[in-house]
PDB file of C-alpha atoms in Angstrom:
ATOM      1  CA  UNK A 229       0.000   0.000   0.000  1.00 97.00           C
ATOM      2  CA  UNK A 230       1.354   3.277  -0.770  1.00 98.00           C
ATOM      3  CA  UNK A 231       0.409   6.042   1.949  1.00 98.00           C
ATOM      4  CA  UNK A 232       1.421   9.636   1.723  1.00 98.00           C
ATOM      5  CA  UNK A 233       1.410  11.775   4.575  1.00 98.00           C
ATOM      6  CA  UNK A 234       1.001  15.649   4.590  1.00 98.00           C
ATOM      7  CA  UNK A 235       2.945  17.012   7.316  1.00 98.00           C
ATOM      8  CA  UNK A 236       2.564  20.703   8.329  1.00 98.00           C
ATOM      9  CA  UNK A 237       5.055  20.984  11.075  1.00 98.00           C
ATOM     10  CA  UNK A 238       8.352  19.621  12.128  1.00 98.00           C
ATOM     11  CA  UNK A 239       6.868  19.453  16.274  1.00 97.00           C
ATOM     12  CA  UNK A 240       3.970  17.807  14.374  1.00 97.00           C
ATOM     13  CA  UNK A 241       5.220  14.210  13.613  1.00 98.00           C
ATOM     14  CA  UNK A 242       3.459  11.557  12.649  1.00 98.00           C
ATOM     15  CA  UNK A 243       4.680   9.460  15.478  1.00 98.00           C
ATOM     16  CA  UNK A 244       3.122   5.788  15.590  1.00 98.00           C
ATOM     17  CA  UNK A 245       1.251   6.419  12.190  1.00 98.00           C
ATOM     18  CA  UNK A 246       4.628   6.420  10.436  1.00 98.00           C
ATOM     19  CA  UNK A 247       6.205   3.901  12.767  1.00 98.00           C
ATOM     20  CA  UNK A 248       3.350   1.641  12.502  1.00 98.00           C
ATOM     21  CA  UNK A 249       3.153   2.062   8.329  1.00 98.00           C
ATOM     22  CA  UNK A 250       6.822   1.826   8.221  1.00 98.00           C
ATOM     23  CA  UNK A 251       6.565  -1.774  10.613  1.00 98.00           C
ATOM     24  CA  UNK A 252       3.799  -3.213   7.910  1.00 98.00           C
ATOM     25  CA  UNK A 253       6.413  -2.405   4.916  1.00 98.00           C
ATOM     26  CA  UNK A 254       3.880   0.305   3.299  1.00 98.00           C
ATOM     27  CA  UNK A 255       5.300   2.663   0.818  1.00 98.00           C
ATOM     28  CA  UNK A 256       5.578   5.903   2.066  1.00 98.00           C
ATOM     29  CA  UNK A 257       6.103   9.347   1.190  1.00 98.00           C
ATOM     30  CA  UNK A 258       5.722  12.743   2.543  1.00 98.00           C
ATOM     31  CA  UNK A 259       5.179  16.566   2.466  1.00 98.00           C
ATOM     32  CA  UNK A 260       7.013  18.381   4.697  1.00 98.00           C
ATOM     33  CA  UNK A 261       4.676  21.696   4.183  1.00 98.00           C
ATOM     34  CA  UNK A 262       7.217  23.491   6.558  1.00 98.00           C
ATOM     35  CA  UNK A 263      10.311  22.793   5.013  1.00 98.00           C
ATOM     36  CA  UNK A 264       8.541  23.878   1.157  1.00 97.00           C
ATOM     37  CA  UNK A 265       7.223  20.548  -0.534  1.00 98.00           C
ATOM     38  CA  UNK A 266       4.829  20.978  -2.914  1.00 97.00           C
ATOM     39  CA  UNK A 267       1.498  19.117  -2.625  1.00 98.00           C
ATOM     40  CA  UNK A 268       1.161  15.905  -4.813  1.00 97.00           C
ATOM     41  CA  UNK A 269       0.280  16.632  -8.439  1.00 93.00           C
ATOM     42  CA  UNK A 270      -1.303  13.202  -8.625  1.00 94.00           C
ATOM     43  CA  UNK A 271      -3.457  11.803  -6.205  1.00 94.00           C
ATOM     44  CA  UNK A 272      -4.374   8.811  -7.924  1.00 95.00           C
ATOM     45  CA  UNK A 273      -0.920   7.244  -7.258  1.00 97.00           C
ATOM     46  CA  UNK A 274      -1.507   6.688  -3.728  1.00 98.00           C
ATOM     47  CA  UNK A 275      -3.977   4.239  -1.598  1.00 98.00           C
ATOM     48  CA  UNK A 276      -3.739   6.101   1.765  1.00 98.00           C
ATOM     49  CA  UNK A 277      -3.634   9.294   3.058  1.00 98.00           C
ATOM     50  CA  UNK A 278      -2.522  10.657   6.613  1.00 99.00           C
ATOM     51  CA  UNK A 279      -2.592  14.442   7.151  1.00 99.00           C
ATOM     52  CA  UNK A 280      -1.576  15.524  10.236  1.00 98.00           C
ATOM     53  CA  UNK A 281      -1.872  18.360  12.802  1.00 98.00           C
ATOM     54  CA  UNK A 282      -0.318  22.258  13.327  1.00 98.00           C
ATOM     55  CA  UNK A 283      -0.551  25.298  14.892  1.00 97.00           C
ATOM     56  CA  UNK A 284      -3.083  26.393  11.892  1.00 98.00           C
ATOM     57  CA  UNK A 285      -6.295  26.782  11.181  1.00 98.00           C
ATOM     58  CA  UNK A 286      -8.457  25.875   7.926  1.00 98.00           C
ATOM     59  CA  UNK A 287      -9.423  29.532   8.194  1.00 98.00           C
ATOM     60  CA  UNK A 288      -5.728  30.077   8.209  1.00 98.00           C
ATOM     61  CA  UNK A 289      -4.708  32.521   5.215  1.00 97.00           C
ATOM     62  CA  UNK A 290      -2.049  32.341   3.298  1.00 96.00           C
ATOM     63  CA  UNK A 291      -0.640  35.830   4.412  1.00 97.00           C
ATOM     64  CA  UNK A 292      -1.123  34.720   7.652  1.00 97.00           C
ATOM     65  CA  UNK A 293       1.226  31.256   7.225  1.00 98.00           C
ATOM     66  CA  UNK A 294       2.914  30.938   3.286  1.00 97.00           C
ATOM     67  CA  UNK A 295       3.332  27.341   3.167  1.00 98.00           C
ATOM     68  CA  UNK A 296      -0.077  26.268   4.603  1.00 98.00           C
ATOM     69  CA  UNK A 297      -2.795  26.559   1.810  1.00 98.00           C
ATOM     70  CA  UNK A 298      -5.923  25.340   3.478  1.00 98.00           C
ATOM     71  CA  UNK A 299      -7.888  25.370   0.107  1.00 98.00           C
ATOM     72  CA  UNK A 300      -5.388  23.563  -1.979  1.00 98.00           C
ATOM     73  CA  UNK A 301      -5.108  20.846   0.805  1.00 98.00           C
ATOM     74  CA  UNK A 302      -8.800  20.455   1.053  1.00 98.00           C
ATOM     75  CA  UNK A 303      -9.048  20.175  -2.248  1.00 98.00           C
ATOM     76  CA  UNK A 304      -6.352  17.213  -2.691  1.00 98.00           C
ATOM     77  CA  UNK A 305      -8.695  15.656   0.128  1.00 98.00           C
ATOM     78  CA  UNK A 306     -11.627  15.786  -1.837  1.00 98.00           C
ATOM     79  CA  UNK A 307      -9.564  14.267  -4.767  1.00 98.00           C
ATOM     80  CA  UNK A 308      -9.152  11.624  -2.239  1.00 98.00           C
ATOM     81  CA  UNK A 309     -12.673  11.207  -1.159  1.00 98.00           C
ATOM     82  CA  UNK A 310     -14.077  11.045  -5.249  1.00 98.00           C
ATOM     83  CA  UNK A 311     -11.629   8.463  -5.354  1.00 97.00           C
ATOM     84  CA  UNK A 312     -12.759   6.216  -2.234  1.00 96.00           C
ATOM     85  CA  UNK A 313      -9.365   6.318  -0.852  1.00 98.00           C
ATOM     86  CA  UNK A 314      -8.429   5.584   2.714  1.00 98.00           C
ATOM     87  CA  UNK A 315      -8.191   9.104   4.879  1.00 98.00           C
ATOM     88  CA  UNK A 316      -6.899   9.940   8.186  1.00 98.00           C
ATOM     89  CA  UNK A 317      -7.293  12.963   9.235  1.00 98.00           C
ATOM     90  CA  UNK A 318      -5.356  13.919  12.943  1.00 99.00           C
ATOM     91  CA  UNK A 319      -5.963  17.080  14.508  1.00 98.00           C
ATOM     92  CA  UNK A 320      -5.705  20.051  12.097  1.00 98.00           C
ATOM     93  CA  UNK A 321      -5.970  17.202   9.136  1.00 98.00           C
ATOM     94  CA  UNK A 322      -8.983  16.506  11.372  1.00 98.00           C
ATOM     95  CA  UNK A 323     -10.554  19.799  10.905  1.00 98.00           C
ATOM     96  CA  UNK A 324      -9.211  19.890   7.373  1.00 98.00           C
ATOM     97  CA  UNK A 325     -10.796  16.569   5.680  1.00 98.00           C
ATOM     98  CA  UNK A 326     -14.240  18.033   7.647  1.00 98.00           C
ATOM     99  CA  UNK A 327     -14.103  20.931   4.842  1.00 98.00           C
ATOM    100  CA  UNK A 328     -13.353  18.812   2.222  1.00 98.00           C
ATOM    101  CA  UNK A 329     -17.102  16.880   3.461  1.00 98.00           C
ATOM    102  CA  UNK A 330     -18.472  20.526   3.873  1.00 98.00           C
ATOM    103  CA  UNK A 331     -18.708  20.699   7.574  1.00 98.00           C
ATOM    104  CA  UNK A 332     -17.127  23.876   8.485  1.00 98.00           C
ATOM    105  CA  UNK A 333     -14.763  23.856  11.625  1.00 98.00           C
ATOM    106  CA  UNK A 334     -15.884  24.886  14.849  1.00 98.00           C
ATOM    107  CA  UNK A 335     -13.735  25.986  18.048  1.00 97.00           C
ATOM    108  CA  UNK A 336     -14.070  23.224  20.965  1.00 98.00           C
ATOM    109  CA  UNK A 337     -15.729  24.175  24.211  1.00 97.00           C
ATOM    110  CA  UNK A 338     -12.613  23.920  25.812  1.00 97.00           C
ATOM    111  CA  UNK A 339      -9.052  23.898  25.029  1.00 96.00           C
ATOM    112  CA  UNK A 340      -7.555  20.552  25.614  1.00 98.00           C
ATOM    113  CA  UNK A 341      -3.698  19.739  26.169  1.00 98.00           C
ATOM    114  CA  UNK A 342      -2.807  16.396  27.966  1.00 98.00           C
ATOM    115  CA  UNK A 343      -3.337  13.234  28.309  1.00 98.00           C
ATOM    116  CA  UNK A 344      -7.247  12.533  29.440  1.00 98.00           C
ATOM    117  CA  UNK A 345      -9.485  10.031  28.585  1.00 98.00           C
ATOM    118  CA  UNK A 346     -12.363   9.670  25.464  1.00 98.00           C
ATOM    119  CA  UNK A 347     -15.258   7.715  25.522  1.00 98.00           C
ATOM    120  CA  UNK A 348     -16.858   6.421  23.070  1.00 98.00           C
ATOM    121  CA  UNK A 349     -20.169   6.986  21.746  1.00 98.00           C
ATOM    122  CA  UNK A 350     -22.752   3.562  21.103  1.00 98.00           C
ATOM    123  CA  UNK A 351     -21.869   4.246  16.940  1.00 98.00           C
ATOM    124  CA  UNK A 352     -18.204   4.336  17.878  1.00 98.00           C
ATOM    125  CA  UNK A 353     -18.550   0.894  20.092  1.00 98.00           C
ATOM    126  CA  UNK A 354     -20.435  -0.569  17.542  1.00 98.00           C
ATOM    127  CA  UNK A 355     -17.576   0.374  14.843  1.00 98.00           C
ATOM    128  CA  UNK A 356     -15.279  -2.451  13.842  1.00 97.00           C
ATOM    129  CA  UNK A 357     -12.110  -0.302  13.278  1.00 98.00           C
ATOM    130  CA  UNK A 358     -13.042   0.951  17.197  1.00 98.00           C
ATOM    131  CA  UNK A 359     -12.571  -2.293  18.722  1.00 98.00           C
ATOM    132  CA  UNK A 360      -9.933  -2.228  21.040  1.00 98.00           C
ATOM    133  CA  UNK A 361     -10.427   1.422  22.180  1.00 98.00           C
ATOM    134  CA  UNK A 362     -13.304  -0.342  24.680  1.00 97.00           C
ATOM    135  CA  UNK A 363     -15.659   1.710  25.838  1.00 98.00           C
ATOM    136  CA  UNK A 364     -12.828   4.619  26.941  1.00 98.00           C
ATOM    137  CA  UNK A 365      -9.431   5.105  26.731  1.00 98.00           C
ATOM    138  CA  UNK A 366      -6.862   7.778  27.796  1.00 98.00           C
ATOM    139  CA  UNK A 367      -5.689   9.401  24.520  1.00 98.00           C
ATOM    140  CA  UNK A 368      -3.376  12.751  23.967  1.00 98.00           C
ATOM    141  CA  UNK A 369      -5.100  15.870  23.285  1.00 98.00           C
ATOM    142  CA  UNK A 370      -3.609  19.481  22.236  1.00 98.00           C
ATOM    143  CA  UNK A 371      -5.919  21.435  20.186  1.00 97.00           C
ATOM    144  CA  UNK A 372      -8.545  24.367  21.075  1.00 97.00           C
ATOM    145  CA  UNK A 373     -10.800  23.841  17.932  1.00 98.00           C
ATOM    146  CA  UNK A 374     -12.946  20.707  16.655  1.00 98.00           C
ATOM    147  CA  UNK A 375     -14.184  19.097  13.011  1.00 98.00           C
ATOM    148  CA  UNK A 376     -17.747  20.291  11.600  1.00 98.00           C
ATOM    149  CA  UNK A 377     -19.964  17.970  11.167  1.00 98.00           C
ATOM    150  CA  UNK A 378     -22.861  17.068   8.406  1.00 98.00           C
ATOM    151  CA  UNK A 379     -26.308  14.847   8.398  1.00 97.00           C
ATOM    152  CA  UNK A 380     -24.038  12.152   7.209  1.00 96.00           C
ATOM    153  CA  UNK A 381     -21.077  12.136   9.694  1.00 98.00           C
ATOM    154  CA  UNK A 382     -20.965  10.231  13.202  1.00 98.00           C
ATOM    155  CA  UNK A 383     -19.654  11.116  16.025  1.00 98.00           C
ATOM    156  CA  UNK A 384     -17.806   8.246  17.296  1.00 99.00           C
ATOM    157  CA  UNK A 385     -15.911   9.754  20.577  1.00 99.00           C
ATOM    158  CA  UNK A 386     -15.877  12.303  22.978  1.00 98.00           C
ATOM    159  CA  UNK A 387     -14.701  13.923  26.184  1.00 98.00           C
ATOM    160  CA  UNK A 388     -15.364  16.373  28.682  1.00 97.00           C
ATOM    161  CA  UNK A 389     -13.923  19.109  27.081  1.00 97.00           C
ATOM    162  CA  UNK A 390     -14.591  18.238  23.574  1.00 98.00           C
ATOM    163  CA  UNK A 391     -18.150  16.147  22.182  1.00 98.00           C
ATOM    164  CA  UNK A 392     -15.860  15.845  18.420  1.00 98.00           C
ATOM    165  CA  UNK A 393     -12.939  13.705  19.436  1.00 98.00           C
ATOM    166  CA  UNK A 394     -13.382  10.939  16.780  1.00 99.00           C
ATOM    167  CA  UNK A 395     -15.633  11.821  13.754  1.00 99.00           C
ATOM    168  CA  UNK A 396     -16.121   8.773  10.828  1.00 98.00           C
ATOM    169  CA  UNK A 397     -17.283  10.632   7.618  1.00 98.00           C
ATOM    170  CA  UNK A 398     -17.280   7.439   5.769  1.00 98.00           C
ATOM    171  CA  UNK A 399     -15.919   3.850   6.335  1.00 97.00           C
ATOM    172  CA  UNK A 400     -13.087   5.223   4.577  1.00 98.00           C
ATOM    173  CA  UNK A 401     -12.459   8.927   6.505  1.00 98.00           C
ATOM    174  CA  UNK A 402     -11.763   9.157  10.102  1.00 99.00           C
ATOM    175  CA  UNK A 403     -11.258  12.191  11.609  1.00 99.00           C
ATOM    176  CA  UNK A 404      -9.037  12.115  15.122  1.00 99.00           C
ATOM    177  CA  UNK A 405      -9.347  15.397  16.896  1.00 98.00           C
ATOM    178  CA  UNK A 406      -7.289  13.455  19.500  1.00 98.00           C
ATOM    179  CA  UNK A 407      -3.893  12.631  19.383  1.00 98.00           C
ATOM    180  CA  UNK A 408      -2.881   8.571  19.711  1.00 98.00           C
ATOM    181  CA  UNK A 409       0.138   8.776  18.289  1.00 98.00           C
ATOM    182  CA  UNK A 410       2.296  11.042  20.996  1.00 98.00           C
ATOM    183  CA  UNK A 411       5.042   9.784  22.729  1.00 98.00           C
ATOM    184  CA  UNK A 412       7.429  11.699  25.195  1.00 98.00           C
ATOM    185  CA  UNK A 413       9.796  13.065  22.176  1.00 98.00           C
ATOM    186  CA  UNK A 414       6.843  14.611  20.698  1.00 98.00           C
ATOM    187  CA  UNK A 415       5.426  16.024  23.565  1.00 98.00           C
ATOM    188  CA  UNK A 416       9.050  17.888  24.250  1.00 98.00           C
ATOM    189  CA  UNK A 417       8.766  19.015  20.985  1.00 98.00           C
ATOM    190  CA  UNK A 418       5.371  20.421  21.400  1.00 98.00           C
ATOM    191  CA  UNK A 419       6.222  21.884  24.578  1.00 97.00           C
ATOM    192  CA  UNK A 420       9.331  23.810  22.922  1.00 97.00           C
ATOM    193  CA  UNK A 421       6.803  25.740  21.052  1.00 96.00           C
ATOM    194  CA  UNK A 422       4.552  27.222  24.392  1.00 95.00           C
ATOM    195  CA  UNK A 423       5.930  29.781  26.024  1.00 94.00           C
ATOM    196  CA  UNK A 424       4.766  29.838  29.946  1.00 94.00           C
ATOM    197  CA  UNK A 425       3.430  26.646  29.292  1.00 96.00           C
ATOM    198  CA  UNK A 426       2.705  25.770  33.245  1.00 92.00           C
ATOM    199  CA  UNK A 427       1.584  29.109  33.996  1.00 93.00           C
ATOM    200  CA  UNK A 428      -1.086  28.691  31.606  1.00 90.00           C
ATOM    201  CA  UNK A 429      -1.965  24.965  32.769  1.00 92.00           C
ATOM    202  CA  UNK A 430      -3.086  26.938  35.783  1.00 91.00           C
ATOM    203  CA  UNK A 431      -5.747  29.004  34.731  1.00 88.00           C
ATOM    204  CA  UNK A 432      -7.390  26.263  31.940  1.00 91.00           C
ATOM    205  CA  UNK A 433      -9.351  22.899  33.463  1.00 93.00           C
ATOM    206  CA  UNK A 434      -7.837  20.958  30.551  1.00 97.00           C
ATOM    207  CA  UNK A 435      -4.163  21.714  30.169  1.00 97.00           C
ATOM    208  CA  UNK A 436      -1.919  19.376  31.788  1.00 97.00           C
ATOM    209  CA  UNK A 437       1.232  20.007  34.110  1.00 96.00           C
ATOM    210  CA  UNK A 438       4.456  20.023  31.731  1.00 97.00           C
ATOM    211  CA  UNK A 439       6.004  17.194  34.017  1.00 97.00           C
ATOM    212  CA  UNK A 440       2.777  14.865  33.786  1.00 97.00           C
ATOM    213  CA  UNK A 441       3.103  14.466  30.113  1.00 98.00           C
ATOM    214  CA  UNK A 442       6.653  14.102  30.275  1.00 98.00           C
ATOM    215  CA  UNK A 443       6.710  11.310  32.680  1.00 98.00           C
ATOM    216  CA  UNK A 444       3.450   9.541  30.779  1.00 98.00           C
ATOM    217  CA  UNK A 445       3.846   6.076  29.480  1.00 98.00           C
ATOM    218  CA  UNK A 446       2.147   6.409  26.193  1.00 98.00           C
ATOM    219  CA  UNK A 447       2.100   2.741  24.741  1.00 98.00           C
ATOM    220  CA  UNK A 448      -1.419   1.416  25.874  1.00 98.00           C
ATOM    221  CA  UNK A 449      -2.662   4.515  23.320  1.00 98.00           C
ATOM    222  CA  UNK A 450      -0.059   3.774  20.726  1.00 98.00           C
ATOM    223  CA  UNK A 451      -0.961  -0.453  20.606  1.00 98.00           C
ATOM    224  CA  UNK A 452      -4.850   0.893  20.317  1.00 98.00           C
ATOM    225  CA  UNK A 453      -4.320   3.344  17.014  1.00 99.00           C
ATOM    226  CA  UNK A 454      -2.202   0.329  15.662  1.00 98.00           C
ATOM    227  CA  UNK A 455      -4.951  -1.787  16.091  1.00 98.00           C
ATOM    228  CA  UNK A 456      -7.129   0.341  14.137  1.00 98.00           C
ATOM    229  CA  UNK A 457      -4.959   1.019  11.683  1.00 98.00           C
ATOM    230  CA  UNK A 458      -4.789  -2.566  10.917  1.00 98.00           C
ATOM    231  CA  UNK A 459      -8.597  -3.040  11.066  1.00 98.00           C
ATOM    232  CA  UNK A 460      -9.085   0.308   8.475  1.00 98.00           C
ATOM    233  CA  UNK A 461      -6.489  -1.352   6.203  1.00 98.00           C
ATOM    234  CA  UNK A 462      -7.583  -5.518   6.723  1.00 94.00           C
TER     235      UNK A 462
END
């Protein structure tokens, strides 16, 4: 299978995705959006996409960020979806694939940055790719907005801060506004970008100490998306 990831960030790795596609002897390739790639010019080479999260918006302009062109993305998603292509959507790409369905994002009742736990809604027990997550699981968060949603979308998970933390478009497009993929090295590379970090943890219900991420063993929630993964692609 050939998967192509679209990444917007360098402290926005793909973490497990990559390891996990990389384990099962996928092809893959990438766009580093932050370092200048281009989009792909041809969709129709590819069986899977993965677009992951960043600092952005899909309101985001272009004079606002350069390299991030929310329509141009959305519109290689949609390429994806006429297709009938496999889509993962994580965070931002969460919000992102939403617009290419129509369902404009939305910000989340609260911000969320941690590790605290989803649960999941009767469609998301009842879905087959959702197996192992049971009926909740403690998953990484760090976002302050959420996916849209249309008539046709189900929610699948949510939490206390956020009632959009899985969204399933199709049986083909999953939407993760949660993160499963973190591990400590990402989670010092995300802290590298907050300034005060702790200080603000103090005054929000949902952010996390610094240390408690840090110290987090993250491989329960890692085995779980892996799990899924295989189910999506079996």
């Amino acid at each position: 299978m050939k998967i192509h990831f679209i990444v917007h960030e360098v402290f926005e790795a793909p973490g497990t995705y990559w390891e996990w596609a990389k384990n099962r002897g996928h092809e893959l390739s990438v766009t580093k959006l932050y370092e200048g790639d281009c989009l792909p010019k041809d969709s129709s080479i590819y069986d899977m996409l993965i677009i992951m999260g960043g600092p952005q918006s899909p309101t985001t302009k272009l004079s606002e960020c350069p390299y991030f062109d929310a329509l141009a993305e959305i519109s290689l998603i949609q390429e994806f979806i006429k297709a009938d292509k496999l889509i993962i959507g994580v965070c931002l790409g969460a919000q992102l694939l939403g617009e290419a369905y129509g369902a404009t994002v939305e910000h989340s009742p609260e911000k969320e940055i941690g590790n605290f736990p989803i649960s999941l809604t009767e469609s998301g027990q009842a879905d087959e790719c959702l197996k192992a997550f049971g009926k909740s699981l403690t998953v990484g968060h760090w976002h302050g907005d959420m996916p849209g949603l249309i008539e046709t979308s189900e929610v699948l998970a949510v939490s206390q801060g956020c009632p959009r933390q899985i969204v399933k478009y199709s049986s083909k497009h999953y939407a993760f506004q949660c993160h499963l993929e973190f591990s400590k090295p990402l989670i010092e590379a995300l802290l590298a970008e907050e300034v005060d970090y702790n200080e603000k943890a103090k005054s929000h219900l949902y952010l996390q100490e610094a240390n408690a991420m840090l110290g987090y063993d993250y491989t329960e929630m890692n085995h779980v998306l892996e799990q899924f993964l295989d189910a999506l692609t079996g």
